[in-house]
Coordinates of N, CA, C and O in Angstrom, one line a residue:
M1 N 141.0 179.5 105.6 CA 140.3 179.7 104.3 C 139.9 181.2 104.2 O 139.4 181.8 105.1
I2 N 140.0 181.6 103.0 CA 139.7 183.0 102.7 C 138.2 183.1 102.3 O 137.7 182.4 101.4
R3 N 137.5 184.0 103.0 CA 136.1 184.3 102.7 C 136.0 185.2 101.5 O 136.7 186.2 101.3
E4 N 135.1 184.8 100.5 CA 134.9 185.6 99.3 C 134.2 186.9 99.7 O 133.4 187.0 100.6
K5 N 134.7 188.0 99.1 CA 134.1 189.3 99.3 C 133.6 189.9 98.0 O 134.3 189.7 97.0
E6 N 132.5 190.5 98.0 CA 132.0 191.2 96.8 C 132.3 192.7 96.9 O 132.2 193.3 98.0
L7 N 132.9 193.2 95.8 CA 133.2 194.6 95.7 C 131.9 195.4 95.5 O 131.1 195.1 94.6
I8 N 131.6 196.4 96.3 CA 130.4 197.2 96.1 C 130.8 198.7 95.9 O 131.7 199.2 96.6
W9 N 130.2 199.3 94.9 CA 130.5 200.7 94.5 C 130.3 201.6 95.7 O 129.3 201.5 96.4
G10 N 131.2 202.5 96.0 CA 131.1 203.4 97.1 C 131.5 202.9 98.4 O 131.5 203.7 99.4
T11 N 132.0 201.7 98.5 CA 132.5 201.2 99.8 C 134.0 201.6 100.0 O 134.8 201.7 99.1
N12 N 134.3 201.9 101.3 CA 135.6 202.2 101.6 C 136.5 200.9 101.8 O 136.2 200.1 102.7
Y13 N 137.4 200.7 100.9 CA 138.2 199.5 100.9 C 139.6 199.8 101.6 O 140.4 198.9 101.5
G14 N 139.8 200.9 102.1 CA 141.1 201.3 102.7 C 141.9 202.0 101.6 O 141.3 202.5 100.7
K15 N 143.2 202.1 101.9 CA 144.0 202.9 100.9 C 145.4 202.3 100.8 O 145.9 201.7 101.8
V16 N 146.1 202.6 99.7 CA 147.5 202.3 99.6 C 148.2 203.6 99.9 O 147.9 204.7 99.4
K17 N 149.3 203.5 100.7 CA 150.0 204.6 101.1 C 151.5 204.4 100.8 O 152.1 203.4 101.0
L18 N 152.1 205.5 100.3 CA 153.6 205.5 100.0 C 154.3 205.9 101.3 O 153.9 206.8 102.0
C19 N 155.4 205.2 101.5 CA 156.3 205.5 102.7 C 157.7 205.9 102.2 O 158.7 205.7 102.9
I20 N 157.8 206.5 101.0 CA 159.0 206.8 100.4 C 159.7 207.9 101.2 O 160.9 207.9 101.4
K21 N 159.0 208.9 101.7 CA 159.5 209.9 102.5 C 160.3 209.4 103.7 O 161.4 209.8 104.0
D22 N 159.7 208.4 104.4 CA 160.3 207.8 105.6 C 161.7 207.2 105.2 O 162.7 207.3 105.9
K23 N 161.7 206.4 104.1 CA 162.9 205.7 103.7 C 164.0 206.7 103.2 O 165.2 206.5 103.6
M24 N 163.6 207.7 102.5 CA 164.5 208.7 102.0 C 165.1 209.5 103.2 O 166.3 209.7 103.3
D25 N 164.3 209.8 104.2 CA 164.7 210.5 105.4 C 165.7 209.7 106.2 O 166.7 210.1 106.7
E26 N 165.3 208.4 106.3 CA 166.2 207.4 107.0 C 167.6 207.3 106.4 O 168.6 207.2 107.1
K27 N 167.6 207.4 105.1 CA 168.9 207.2 104.4 C 169.5 208.6 104.1 O 170.6 208.7 103.4
N28 N 168.9 209.7 104.6 CA 169.4 211.0 104.4 C 169.6 211.4 102.9 O 170.6 211.9 102.5
I29 N 168.6 211.1 102.1 CA 168.6 211.4 100.7 C 167.5 212.4 100.4 O 166.3 212.2 100.7
S30 N 167.9 213.6 100.0 CA 167.0 214.7 99.7 C 166.3 214.4 98.4 O 166.6 213.5 97.6
I31 N 165.3 215.2 98.1 CA 164.5 215.1 96.9 C 165.4 215.4 95.7 O 165.4 214.7 94.7
S32 N 166.3 216.4 95.8 CA 167.2 216.8 94.7 C 168.2 215.6 94.5 O 168.4 215.3 93.3
K33 N 168.7 215.0 95.5 CA 169.6 213.9 95.3 C 168.9 212.7 94.7 O 169.5 212.1 93.8
M34 N 167.7 212.4 95.2 CA 167.0 211.3 94.6 C 166.7 211.5 93.1 O 166.8 210.6 92.3
S35 N 166.4 212.8 92.8 CA 166.2 213.1 91.4 C 167.4 212.8 90.5 O 167.3 212.3 89.5
R36 N 168.6 213.3 91.0 CA 169.8 213.0 90.3 C 170.1 211.5 90.2 O 170.5 211.0 89.2
L37 N 170.0 210.8 91.3 CA 170.4 209.4 91.3 C 169.5 208.5 90.5 O 169.9 207.5 89.9
S38 N 168.2 208.9 90.5 CA 167.2 208.0 89.8 C 167.0 208.4 88.4 O 166.4 207.7 87.6
G39 N 167.3 209.7 88.0 CA 167.0 210.2 86.7 C 165.6 210.7 86.5 O 165.2 210.9 85.4
L40 N 164.9 210.8 87.6 CA 163.5 211.2 87.6 C 163.5 212.7 87.8 O 164.3 213.3 88.4
K41 N 162.5 213.4 87.2 CA 162.3 214.8 87.3 C 162.0 215.1 88.8 O 161.4 214.4 89.5
Y42 N 162.5 216.3 89.2 CA 162.3 216.8 90.6 C 160.9 216.7 91.0 O 160.5 216.2 92.1
D43 N 160.0 217.2 90.2 CA 158.5 217.2 90.5 C 158.0 215.8 90.7 O 157.1 215.6 91.5
V44 N 158.4 214.8 89.9 CA 158.0 213.5 90.1 C 158.4 212.9 91.5 O 157.6 212.4 92.2
V45 N 159.6 213.1 91.8 CA 160.1 212.7 93.1 C 159.4 213.4 94.2 O 158.9 212.8 95.2
L46 N 159.1 214.7 94.1 CA 158.4 215.5 95.1 C 157.0 214.9 95.3 O 156.6 214.8 96.4
N47 N 156.3 214.6 94.2 CA 154.9 214.0 94.4 C 154.9 212.7 95.0 O 154.0 212.4 95.8
Y48 N 155.9 211.8 94.7 CA 156.0 210.5 95.4 C 156.4 210.7 96.8 O 155.9 210.0 97.7
Y49 N 157.3 211.6 97.1 CA 157.8 211.9 98.4 C 156.6 212.3 99.4 O 156.5 211.8 100.5
Y50 N 155.8 213.2 98.9 CA 154.6 213.6 99.7 C 153.3 212.8 99.4 O 152.3 213.3 99.8
N51 N 153.5 211.7 98.8 CA 152.3 210.8 98.7 C 151.2 211.4 97.9 O 150.0 211.3 98.3
R52 N 151.5 212.2 96.9 CA 150.5 212.9 96.1 C 150.1 212.1 94.8 O 149.7 212.7 93.8
I53 N 150.4 210.8 94.8 CA 150.2 210.0 93.6 C 149.0 209.1 93.8 O 148.8 208.6 94.8
H54 N 148.2 209.0 92.7 CA 147.0 208.2 92.8 C 147.1 206.9 91.9 O 146.5 205.9 92.1
I55 N 147.9 207.1 90.8 CA 148.2 205.9 89.9 C 149.7 205.7 90.0 O 150.5 206.6 89.6
Y56 N 150.1 204.6 90.4 CA 151.6 204.3 90.7 C 152.2 203.7 89.4 O 151.6 202.8 88.8
N57 N 153.4 204.2 89.1 CA 154.1 203.7 87.9 C 155.2 202.7 88.4 O 156.0 203.0 89.3
A58 N 155.1 201.5 87.9 CA 156.0 200.4 88.4 C 157.5 200.7 88.1 O 158.3 200.4 88.9
D59 N 157.8 201.4 87.0 CA 159.1 201.7 86.7 C 159.7 202.7 87.6 O 160.8 202.6 88.1
I60 N 158.9 203.7 88.0 CA 159.3 204.7 88.9 C 159.5 204.1 90.3 O 160.6 204.4 91.0
L61 N 158.6 203.2 90.7 CA 158.8 202.6 92.0 C 160.1 201.7 92.0 O 160.8 201.6 93.0
A62 N 160.3 201.1 90.9 CA 161.6 200.2 90.8 C 162.8 201.1 90.9 O 163.8 200.7 91.6
K63 N 162.8 202.3 90.4 CA 163.9 203.2 90.5 C 164.1 203.6 92.0 O 165.2 203.7 92.5
F64 N 163.0 203.9 92.7 CA 163.1 204.2 94.1 C 163.7 203.0 94.9 O 164.6 203.2 95.7
C65 N 163.2 201.8 94.6 CA 163.8 200.6 95.3 C 165.3 200.5 95.0 O 166.0 200.1 95.9
Y66 N 165.7 200.7 93.8 CA 167.1 200.5 93.4 C 167.9 201.5 94.1 O 169.0 201.1 94.7
V67 N 167.6 202.8 94.1 CA 168.4 203.8 94.7 C 168.4 203.6 96.3 O 169.4 203.8 96.9
L68 N 167.3 203.3 96.8 CA 167.2 203.1 98.3 C 167.6 201.8 98.8 O 167.7 201.5 100.0
D69 N 167.8 200.9 97.8 CA 168.3 199.5 98.1 C 167.3 198.8 99.1 O 167.7 198.4 100.2
C70 N 166.1 198.8 98.7 CA 165.0 198.2 99.6 C 164.0 197.5 98.8 O 163.8 197.8 97.6
P71 N 163.2 196.6 99.4 CA 162.1 195.9 98.7 C 160.9 196.9 98.6 O 160.8 197.8 99.4
I72 N 160.1 196.7 97.6 CA 158.9 197.5 97.4 C 158.0 197.5 98.6 O 157.3 198.5 98.9
S73 N 158.0 196.4 99.4 CA 157.1 196.4 100.6 C 157.5 197.4 101.6 O 156.7 197.7 102.5
T74 N 158.7 197.9 101.5 CA 159.2 199.0 102.4 C 158.6 200.3 102.0 O 158.4 201.2 102.9
L75 N 158.2 200.5 100.8 CA 157.8 201.8 100.3 C 156.3 201.9 100.1 O 155.8 203.0 100.0
V76 N 155.6 200.8 100.0 CA 154.1 200.8 99.8 C 153.4 200.0 100.8 O 153.8 198.8 101.0
I77 N 152.4 200.5 101.5 CA 151.7 199.8 102.5 C 150.2 199.9 102.2 O 149.7 200.9 101.5
Y78 N 149.4 198.9 102.7 CA 148.0 199.0 102.5 C 147.4 199.2 103.9 O 147.7 198.6 104.9
E79 N 146.5 200.2 104.0 CA 145.9 200.6 105.3 C 144.4 200.1 105.2 O 143.7 200.6 104.3
K80 N 144.0 199.2 106.1 CA 142.6 198.8 106.0 C 141.7 199.9 106.4 O 142.0 200.9 107.1
P81 N 140.4 199.8 105.9 CA 139.5 200.8 106.2 C 139.1 200.8 107.7 O 139.1 199.8 108.4
I82 N 138.8 202.0 108.2 CA 138.3 202.1 109.6 C 136.9 201.9 109.6 O 136.1 202.5 108.9
K83 N 136.4 200.9 110.5 CA 135.0 200.6 110.5 C 134.3 201.3 111.6 O 134.8 201.8 112.5

């Protein structure tokens, strides 16, 4: 059974982290190549690659999944807060 939790302002809830760099490196796809294959601007790919994004765009993530041929769960992880 899941215990109900109340969200409290200022609490550390952990964070969502992109692992796009790991998958691109694994498949030997450069930022330039991903930009060409996905149709995304180089700067957009660069920011996702280095996890500099705070608001994630579903369409952009879908393009990464398509080019990398992987589920989104490979590219996005949740890290629990350190207590």
